[in-house]
Amino acid sequence: MSPRAIRAVFLDLDDTLLDTAGILLGPARLEAGAAMVAAGLPGTAEEAAAGLTRIARERPGGNPFETLAEERGADPMRVGIAGWGAFFKRAVPDHMPLVDGAAAGLQALRSRGIRLFLVTFGDPPTQDAKVRATGVAALVDRVHFEPLGPVADKGRTFRLFCEQEGLDPRDCAAVGDRPDSEIAAARRLGMYAIRVRRGEHERMEPASKDEAPNETVPSFALAAEMLLDRAAPPADGDTDCPRG
């Protein structure tokens, strides 16, 4: 049986469409380190930032803020929360570029009639600032901010959007960098999942079958090419011009 044609794509932002690790990760870790020191972590902000970098490399997917506090004998709750808040709730530049090939890939997908939904996890005001700085909202159909917290679940949003848009999840795809987030959410719903293996979570390995993507690529541009190959043939009268 031939693969089902893709009608909609759920997109991640950080380290998928935006080089968050390259542009924002270093300053964010330094700000988190300063907040942790102010909350009682021994050492300097620079030492704390280096510790966060090491822990993220050694234990991808874990909570580096609590781990660093525990390593240095500080209160993991107070110090960890201080670091978490400073890391996620921070100012971002007014203008940031999308990764190479992202704008062209999104435009090509829309020109084929594919619906594009950006679902991004994090502090909503911070994520909104990233969306505005990149201008990505003009290239997709809908944007949703999945807030921080233990009940955060992109799968819930994926299901809701499919219901609202009259889509069968099996006719949808998801593209993102985290196996434990958008990849797992997509696979559990029967979506086609493409992992962009780069950025902060590049070292993270799937922890279960649900977290294993259908495909893994090094860039969003390659993911877009794969999705175009899975798109339905253009209907008579369609053009190659992106929709407004």
PDB file of C-alpha atoms in Angstrom:
ATOM      1  CA  MET A   1       0.000   0.000   0.000  1.00  0.00           C
ATOM      2  CA  SER A   2       1.405   3.412  -0.970  1.00  0.00           C
ATOM      3  CA  PRO A   3       2.024   6.033   1.765  1.00  0.00           C
ATOM      4  CA  ARG A   4      -0.811   8.426   2.532  1.00  0.00           C
ATOM      5  CA  ALA A   5      -0.463  11.934   1.113  1.00  0.00           C
ATOM      6  CA  ILE A   6       0.488  14.614   3.619  1.00  0.00           C
ATOM      7  CA  ARG A   7      -2.186  17.298   4.119  1.00  0.00           C
ATOM      8  CA  ALA A   8      -0.783  19.145   7.152  1.00  0.00           C
ATOM      9  CA  VAL A   9       2.508  19.521   8.993  1.00  0.00           C
ATOM     10  CA  PHE A  10       3.044  20.323  12.675  1.00  0.00           C
ATOM     11  CA  LEU A  11       6.264  22.280  13.155  1.00  0.00           C
ATOM     12  CA  ASP A  12       8.592  22.874  16.091  1.00  0.00           C
ATOM     13  CA  LEU A  13      10.435  26.212  16.373  1.00  0.00           C
ATOM     14  CA  ASP A  14      13.564  25.939  18.533  1.00  0.00           C
ATOM     15  CA  ASP A  15      16.442  24.167  16.769  1.00  0.00           C
ATOM     16  CA  THR A  16      14.076  23.195  13.961  1.00  0.00           C
ATOM     17  CA  LEU A  17      13.190  26.466  12.225  1.00  0.00           C
ATOM     18  CA  LEU A  18      15.330  28.720  14.449  1.00  0.00           C
ATOM     19  CA  ASP A  19      18.982  28.148  15.395  1.00  0.00           C
ATOM     20  CA  THR A  20      18.189  28.595  19.058  1.00  0.00           C
ATOM     21  CA  ALA A  21      21.316  26.759  20.235  1.00  0.00           C
ATOM     22  CA  GLY A  22      23.591  28.901  18.092  1.00  0.00           C
ATOM     23  CA  ILE A  23      21.946  32.256  18.782  1.00  0.00           C
ATOM     24  CA  LEU A  24      20.367  32.067  22.245  1.00  0.00           C
ATOM     25  CA  LEU A  25      21.658  29.085  24.214  1.00  0.00           C
ATOM     26  CA  GLY A  26      24.960  30.573  25.423  1.00  0.00           C
ATOM     27  CA  PRO A  27      23.464  33.820  26.766  1.00  0.00           C
ATOM     28  CA  ALA A  28      20.519  31.914  28.256  1.00  0.00           C
ATOM     29  CA  ARG A  29      22.805  29.583  30.211  1.00  0.00           C
ATOM     30  CA  LEU A  30      24.849  32.529  31.478  1.00  0.00           C
ATOM     31  CA  GLU A  31      21.699  34.313  32.673  1.00  0.00           C
ATOM     32  CA  ALA A  32      20.467  31.100  34.275  1.00  0.00           C
ATOM     33  CA  GLY A  33      23.844  30.678  35.994  1.00  0.00           C
ATOM     34  CA  ALA A  34      23.699  34.211  37.397  1.00  0.00           C
ATOM     35  CA  ALA A  35      20.171  33.606  38.721  1.00  0.00           C
ATOM     36  CA  MET A  36      21.250  30.333  40.332  1.00  0.00           C
ATOM     37  CA  VAL A  37      24.248  31.986  42.041  1.00  0.00           C
ATOM     38  CA  ALA A  38      21.964  34.738  43.328  1.00  0.00           C
ATOM     39  CA  ALA A  39      19.667  32.009  44.723  1.00  0.00           C
ATOM     40  CA  GLY A  40      22.503  30.314  46.623  1.00  0.00           C
ATOM     41  CA  LEU A  41      24.559  28.219  44.188  1.00  0.00           C
ATOM     42  CA  PRO A  42      28.278  28.340  45.068  1.00  0.00           C
ATOM     43  CA  GLY A  43      30.610  29.757  42.425  1.00  0.00           C
ATOM     44  CA  THR A  44      30.283  32.277  39.618  1.00  0.00           C
ATOM     45  CA  ALA A  45      27.733  32.679  36.843  1.00  0.00           C
ATOM     46  CA  GLU A  46      30.347  31.581  34.311  1.00  0.00           C
ATOM     47  CA  GLU A  47      31.105  28.414  36.292  1.00  0.00           C
ATOM     48  CA  ALA A  48      27.400  27.666  36.581  1.00  0.00           C
ATOM     49  CA  ALA A  49      26.896  28.154  32.823  1.00  0.00           C
ATOM     50  CA  ALA A  50      29.773  25.751  32.147  1.00  0.00           C
ATOM     51  CA  GLY A  51      28.200  23.238  34.514  1.00  0.00           C
ATOM     52  CA  LEU A  52      24.849  23.495  32.766  1.00  0.00           C
ATOM     53  CA  THR A  53      26.546  22.906  29.420  1.00  0.00           C
ATOM     54  CA  ARG A  54      28.351  19.819  30.734  1.00  0.00           C
ATOM     55  CA  ILE A  55      25.239  18.321  32.306  1.00  0.00           C
ATOM     56  CA  ALA A  56      23.165  18.893  29.165  1.00  0.00           C
ATOM     57  CA  ARG A  57      25.829  17.039  27.175  1.00  0.00           C
ATOM     58  CA  GLU A  58      26.125  14.167  29.659  1.00  0.00           C
ATOM     59  CA  ARG A  59      22.403  13.789  30.434  1.00  0.00           C
ATOM     60  CA  PRO A  60      20.394  15.006  27.450  1.00  0.00           C
ATOM     61  CA  GLY A  61      16.725  15.481  28.220  1.00  0.00           C
ATOM     62  CA  GLY A  62      17.233  15.830  31.977  1.00  0.00           C
ATOM     63  CA  ASN A  63      16.842  18.870  34.237  1.00  0.00           C
ATOM     64  CA  PRO A  64      20.322  20.434  34.366  1.00  0.00           C
ATOM     65  CA  PHE A  65      19.285  23.138  36.842  1.00  0.00           C
ATOM     66  CA  GLU A  66      18.273  20.765  39.633  1.00  0.00           C
ATOM     67  CA  THR A  67      21.197  18.458  38.843  1.00  0.00           C
ATOM     68  CA  LEU A  68      23.767  21.265  39.105  1.00  0.00           C
ATOM     69  CA  ALA A  69      22.257  22.464  42.383  1.00  0.00           C
ATOM     70  CA  GLU A  70      22.437  18.942  43.825  1.00  0.00           C
ATOM     71  CA  GLU A  71      26.045  18.524  42.666  1.00  0.00           C
ATOM     72  CA  ARG A  72      27.090  21.690  44.473  1.00  0.00           C
ATOM     73  CA  GLY A  73      25.096  21.136  47.642  1.00  0.00           C
ATOM     74  CA  ALA A  74      22.534  23.864  47.020  1.00  0.00           C
ATOM     75  CA  ASP A  75      18.767  23.670  47.422  1.00  0.00           C
ATOM     76  CA  PRO A  76      17.662  22.002  44.166  1.00  0.00           C
ATOM     77  CA  MET A  77      14.151  23.422  44.437  1.00  0.00           C
ATOM     78  CA  ARG A  78      14.997  27.086  45.059  1.00  0.00           C
ATOM     79  CA  VAL A  79      18.151  27.202  42.944  1.00  0.00           C
ATOM     80  CA  GLY A  80      16.761  24.956  40.224  1.00  0.00           C
ATOM     81  CA  ILE A  81      13.613  27.034  39.795  1.00  0.00           C
ATOM     82  CA  ALA A  82      15.696  30.227  39.658  1.00  0.00           C
ATOM     83  CA  GLY A  83      17.804  28.798  36.856  1.00  0.00           C
ATOM     84  CA  TRP A  84      14.816  27.374  34.986  1.00  0.00           C
ATOM     85  CA  GLY A  85      12.957  30.673  35.098  1.00  0.00           C
ATOM     86  CA  ALA A  86      15.919  32.746  33.939  1.00  0.00           C
ATOM     87  CA  PHE A  87      16.693  30.279  31.151  1.00  0.00           C
ATOM     88  CA  PHE A  88      13.200  30.216  29.646  1.00  0.00           C
ATOM     89  CA  LYS A  89      11.899  33.699  30.558  1.00  0.00           C
ATOM     90  CA  ARG A  90      14.373  36.036  28.922  1.00  0.00           C
ATOM     91  CA  ALA A  91      14.622  38.813  26.387  1.00  0.00           C
ATOM     92  CA  VAL A  92      15.395  37.848  22.789  1.00  0.00           C
ATOM     93  CA  PRO A  93      16.757  39.974  19.924  1.00  0.00           C
ATOM     94  CA  ASP A  94      14.281  42.003  17.898  1.00  0.00           C
ATOM     95  CA  HIS A  95      15.298  40.276  14.670  1.00  0.00           C
ATOM     96  CA  MET A  96      16.528  36.714  14.128  1.00  0.00           C
ATOM     97  CA  PRO A  97      16.843  34.696  10.906  1.00  0.00           C
ATOM     98  CA  LEU A  98      15.241  31.342  10.298  1.00  0.00           C
ATOM     99  CA  VAL A  99      17.646  28.509   9.512  1.00  0.00           C
ATOM    100  CA  ASP A 100      18.886  28.249   5.938  1.00  0.00           C
ATOM    101  CA  GLY A 101      16.206  26.994   3.582  1.00  0.00           C
ATOM    102  CA  ALA A 102      13.356  27.253   6.103  1.00  0.00           C
ATOM    103  CA  ALA A 103      11.449  30.103   4.475  1.00  0.00           C
ATOM    104  CA  ALA A 104      11.701  28.563   1.011  1.00  0.00           C
ATOM    105  CA  GLY A 105      10.693  25.160   2.350  1.00  0.00           C
ATOM    106  CA  LEU A 106       7.646  26.525   4.158  1.00  0.00           C
ATOM    107  CA  GLN A 107       6.571  28.496   1.086  1.00  0.00           C
ATOM    108  CA  ALA A 108       6.951  25.427  -1.123  1.00  0.00           C
ATOM    109  CA  LEU A 109       4.844  23.320   1.242  1.00  0.00           C
ATOM    110  CA  ARG A 110       2.076  25.915   1.374  1.00  0.00           C
ATOM    111  CA  SER A 111       2.108  26.232  -2.409  1.00  0.00           C
ATOM    112  CA  ARG A 112       1.181  22.532  -2.542  1.00  0.00           C
ATOM    113  CA  GLY A 113      -1.839  23.161  -0.331  1.00  0.00           C
ATOM    114  CA  ILE A 114      -0.286  21.725   2.845  1.00  0.00           C
ATOM    115  CA  ARG A 115      -1.504  23.313   6.072  1.00  0.00           C
ATOM    116  CA  LEU A 116       1.305  24.395   8.432  1.00  0.00           C
ATOM    117  CA  PHE A 117       0.857  24.555  12.217  1.00  0.00           C
ATOM    118  CA  LEU A 118       3.633  25.886  14.459  1.00  0.00           C
ATOM    119  CA  VAL A 119       3.425  24.407  17.984  1.00  0.00           C
ATOM    120  CA  THR A 120       6.246  25.649  20.191  1.00  0.00           C
ATOM    121  CA  PHE A 121       7.018  24.798  23.827  1.00  0.00           C
ATOM    122  CA  GLY A 122       8.273  27.329  26.367  1.00  0.00           C
ATOM    123  CA  ASP A 123       7.417  30.530  28.193  1.00  0.00           C
ATOM    124  CA  PRO A 124       4.626  31.958  25.976  1.00  0.00           C
ATOM    125  CA  PRO A 125       5.823  35.610  25.989  1.00  0.00           C
ATOM    126  CA  THR A 126       9.373  34.493  25.166  1.00  0.00           C
ATOM    127  CA  GLN A 127       8.207  32.186  22.395  1.00  0.00           C
ATOM    128  CA  ASP A 128       5.948  34.922  21.028  1.00  0.00           C
ATOM    129  CA  ALA A 129       8.969  37.239  20.907  1.00  0.00           C
ATOM    130  CA  LYS A 130      10.869  34.603  18.899  1.00  0.00           C
ATOM    131  CA  VAL A 131       7.957  34.228  16.482  1.00  0.00           C
ATOM    132  CA  ARG A 132       7.804  37.992  15.977  1.00  0.00           C
ATOM    133  CA  ALA A 133      11.592  38.291  15.628  1.00  0.00           C
ATOM    134  CA  THR A 134      11.704  35.656  12.874  1.00  0.00           C
ATOM    135  CA  GLY A 135       8.507  36.638  11.075  1.00  0.00           C
ATOM    136  CA  VAL A 136       7.604  32.957  10.846  1.00  0.00           C
ATOM    137  CA  ALA A 137       3.912  33.569  11.587  1.00  0.00           C
ATOM    138  CA  ALA A 138       3.469  34.893   8.046  1.00  0.00           C
ATOM    139  CA  LEU A 139       4.726  31.577   6.660  1.00  0.00           C
ATOM    140  CA  VAL A 140       2.373  29.250   8.570  1.00  0.00           C
ATOM    141  CA  ASP A 141      -1.386  28.919   9.054  1.00  0.00           C
ATOM    142  CA  ARG A 142      -1.606  28.766  12.846  1.00  0.00           C
ATOM    143  CA  VAL A 143       0.701  29.319  15.834  1.00  0.00           C
ATOM    144  CA  HIS A 144       0.230  27.772  19.272  1.00  0.00           C
ATOM    145  CA  PHE A 145       2.344  28.280  22.413  1.00  0.00           C
ATOM    146  CA  GLU A 146       2.523  25.213  24.650  1.00  0.00           C
ATOM    147  CA  PRO A 147       3.315  26.632  28.130  1.00  0.00           C
ATOM    148  CA  LEU A 148       5.931  25.391  30.555  1.00  0.00           C
ATOM    149  CA  GLY A 149       4.854  22.913  33.204  1.00  0.00           C
ATOM    150  CA  PRO A 150       4.521  19.239  34.055  1.00  0.00           C
ATOM    151  CA  VAL A 151       1.323  18.857  32.016  1.00  0.00           C
ATOM    152  CA  ALA A 152       2.769  20.315  28.805  1.00  0.00           C
ATOM    153  CA  ASP A 153       1.779  18.032  25.936  1.00  0.00           C
ATOM    154  CA  LYS A 154       2.121  18.819  22.252  1.00  0.00           C
ATOM    155  CA  GLY A 155       0.030  15.738  21.485  1.00  0.00           C
ATOM    156  CA  ARG A 156      -3.005  17.381  23.047  1.00  0.00           C
ATOM    157  CA  THR A 157      -2.607  20.337  20.686  1.00  0.00           C
ATOM    158  CA  PHE A 158      -1.993  18.068  17.703  1.00  0.00           C
ATOM    159  CA  ARG A 159      -5.268  16.235  18.409  1.00  0.00           C
ATOM    160  CA  LEU A 160      -7.195  19.476  18.930  1.00  0.00           C
ATOM    161  CA  PHE A 161      -5.950  21.025  15.683  1.00  0.00           C
ATOM    162  CA  CYS A 162      -6.788  17.871  13.738  1.00  0.00           C
ATOM    163  CA  GLU A 163     -10.327  17.934  15.131  1.00  0.00           C
ATOM    164  CA  GLN A 164     -10.760  21.637  14.392  1.00  0.00           C
ATOM    165  CA  GLU A 165      -9.327  21.377  10.880  1.00  0.00           C
ATOM    166  CA  GLY A 166     -11.081  18.127   9.949  1.00  0.00           C
ATOM    167  CA  LEU A 167      -7.806  16.256   9.520  1.00  0.00           C
ATOM    168  CA  ASP A 168      -7.000  12.586   9.977  1.00  0.00           C
ATOM    169  CA  PRO A 169      -3.719  12.401  11.961  1.00  0.00           C
ATOM    170  CA  ARG A 170      -2.549   9.711   9.537  1.00  0.00           C
ATOM    171  CA  ASP A 171      -2.557  12.400   6.825  1.00  0.00           C
ATOM    172  CA  CYS A 172      -0.327  14.671   8.912  1.00  0.00           C
ATOM    173  CA  ALA A 173       3.375  14.937   9.667  1.00  0.00           C
ATOM    174  CA  ALA A 174       5.437  16.528  12.424  1.00  0.00           C
ATOM    175  CA  VAL A 175       8.942  17.967  12.234  1.00  0.00           C
ATOM    176  CA  GLY A 176      11.033  18.702  15.314  1.00  0.00           C
ATOM    177  CA  ASP A 177      14.271  18.072  17.164  1.00  0.00           C
ATOM    178  CA  ARG A 178      13.115  16.347  20.388  1.00  0.00           C
ATOM    179  CA  PRO A 179      12.291  12.627  20.421  1.00  0.00           C
ATOM    180  CA  ASP A 180      10.465  12.995  23.757  1.00  0.00           C
ATOM    181  CA  SER A 181       8.262  15.875  22.613  1.00  0.00           C
ATOM    182  CA  GLU A 182       6.843  16.403  19.118  1.00  0.00           C
ATOM    183  CA  ILE A 183       8.247  13.136  17.733  1.00  0.00           C
ATOM    184  CA  ALA A 184       6.625  11.002  20.451  1.00  0.00           C
ATOM    185  CA  ALA A 185       3.384  13.010  20.244  1.00  0.00           C
ATOM    186  CA  ALA A 186       3.207  12.518  16.486  1.00  0.00           C
ATOM    187  CA  ARG A 187       4.009   8.806  16.509  1.00  0.00           C
ATOM    188  CA  ARG A 188       1.368   8.095  19.154  1.00  0.00           C
ATOM    189  CA  LEU A 189      -1.235   9.675  16.895  1.00  0.00           C
ATOM    190  CA  GLY A 190      -0.101   7.791  13.793  1.00  0.00           C
ATOM    191  CA  MET A 191       1.541  10.795  12.141  1.00  0.00           C
ATOM    192  CA  TYR A 192       4.648  10.692   9.964  1.00  0.00           C
ATOM    193  CA  ALA A 193       7.504  12.084  12.082  1.00  0.00           C
ATOM    194  CA  ILE A 194      10.768  13.627  10.903  1.00  0.00           C
ATOM    195  CA  ARG A 195      13.473  14.488  13.402  1.00  0.00           C
ATOM    196  CA  VAL A 196      15.885  17.333  12.656  1.00  0.00           C
ATOM    197  CA  ARG A 197      18.936  16.161  14.558  1.00  0.00           C
ATOM    198  CA  ARG A 198      20.752  19.323  15.531  1.00  0.00           C
ATOM    199  CA  GLY A 199      21.011  21.902  18.287  1.00  0.00           C
ATOM    200  CA  GLU A 200      20.701  21.570  22.041  1.00  0.00           C
ATOM    201  CA  HIS A 201      19.121  18.089  21.972  1.00  0.00           C
ATOM    202  CA  GLU A 202      21.193  16.607  19.156  1.00  0.00           C
ATOM    203  CA  ARG A 203      22.652  13.939  21.487  1.00  0.00           C
ATOM    204  CA  MET A 204      19.283  12.789  22.808  1.00  0.00           C
ATOM    205  CA  GLU A 205      18.414   9.221  21.824  1.00  0.00           C
ATOM    206  CA  PRO A 206      14.877   7.799  21.617  1.00  0.00           C
ATOM    207  CA  ALA A 207      13.902   6.185  24.910  1.00  0.00           C
ATOM    208  CA  SER A 208      11.056   4.123  23.454  1.00  0.00           C
ATOM    209  CA  LYS A 209       9.497   3.034  20.177  1.00  0.00           C
ATOM    210  CA  ASP A 210       7.186   6.057  20.318  1.00  0.00           C
ATOM    211  CA  GLU A 211      10.185   8.384  20.319  1.00  0.00           C
ATOM    212  CA  ALA A 212      11.763   6.844  17.214  1.00  0.00           C
ATOM    213  CA  PRO A 213      11.081   9.045  14.146  1.00  0.00           C
ATOM    214  CA  ASN A 214      10.220   7.729  10.708  1.00  0.00           C
ATOM    215  CA  GLU A 215      13.119   9.725   9.298  1.00  0.00           C
ATOM    216  CA  THR A 216      16.093  11.651  10.691  1.00  0.00           C
ATOM    217  CA  VAL A 217      17.710  14.541   8.797  1.00  0.00           C
ATOM    218  CA  PRO A 218      20.317  17.205   9.639  1.00  0.00           C
ATOM    219  CA  SER A 219      18.265  20.193   8.454  1.00  0.00           C
ATOM    220  CA  PHE A 220      14.727  21.437   7.997  1.00  0.00           C
ATOM    221  CA  ALA A 221      15.394  22.016   4.295  1.00  0.00           C
ATOM    222  CA  LEU A 222      15.837  18.252   3.818  1.00  0.00           C
ATOM    223  CA  ALA A 223      12.711  17.557   5.865  1.00  0.00           C
ATOM    224  CA  ALA A 224      10.745  19.901   3.614  1.00  0.00           C
ATOM    225  CA  GLU A 225      11.975  18.034   0.530  1.00  0.00           C
ATOM    226  CA  MET A 226      10.781  14.736   2.015  1.00  0.00           C
ATOM    227  CA  LEU A 227       7.393  16.220   2.819  1.00  0.00           C
ATOM    228  CA  LEU A 228       7.002  17.621  -0.696  1.00  0.00           C
ATOM    229  CA  ASP A 229       7.563  14.097  -2.013  1.00  0.00           C
ATOM    230  CA  ARG A 230       4.671  12.949   0.223  1.00  0.00           C
ATOM    231  CA  ALA A 231       2.316  15.816  -0.718  1.00  0.00           C
ATOM    232  CA  ALA A 232      -0.815  15.236  -2.751  1.00  0.00           C
ATOM    233  CA  PRO A 233      -0.488  16.073  -6.465  1.00  0.00           C
ATOM    234  CA  PRO A 234      -1.516  19.671  -7.215  1.00  0.00           C
ATOM    235  CA  ALA A 235      -5.168  19.989  -8.201  1.00  0.00           C
ATOM    236  CA  ASP A 236      -6.072  21.361 -11.643  1.00  0.00           C
ATOM    237  CA  GLY A 237      -5.670  25.107 -11.659  1.00  0.00           C
ATOM    238  CA  ASP A 238      -3.288  25.196  -8.669  1.00  0.00           C
ATOM    239  CA  THR A 239      -0.193  27.332  -9.033  1.00  0.00           C
ATOM    240  CA  ASP A 240       3.220  27.195  -7.485  1.00  0.00           C
ATOM    241  CA  CYS A 241       2.713  30.556  -5.778  1.00  0.00           C
ATOM    242  CA  PRO A 242       2.605  30.473  -1.979  1.00  0.00           C
ATOM    243  CA  ARG A 243      -0.682  31.412  -0.391  1.00  0.00           C
ATOM    244  CA  GLY A 244      -0.899  34.693   1.420  1.00  0.00           C
TER     245      GLY A 244
END
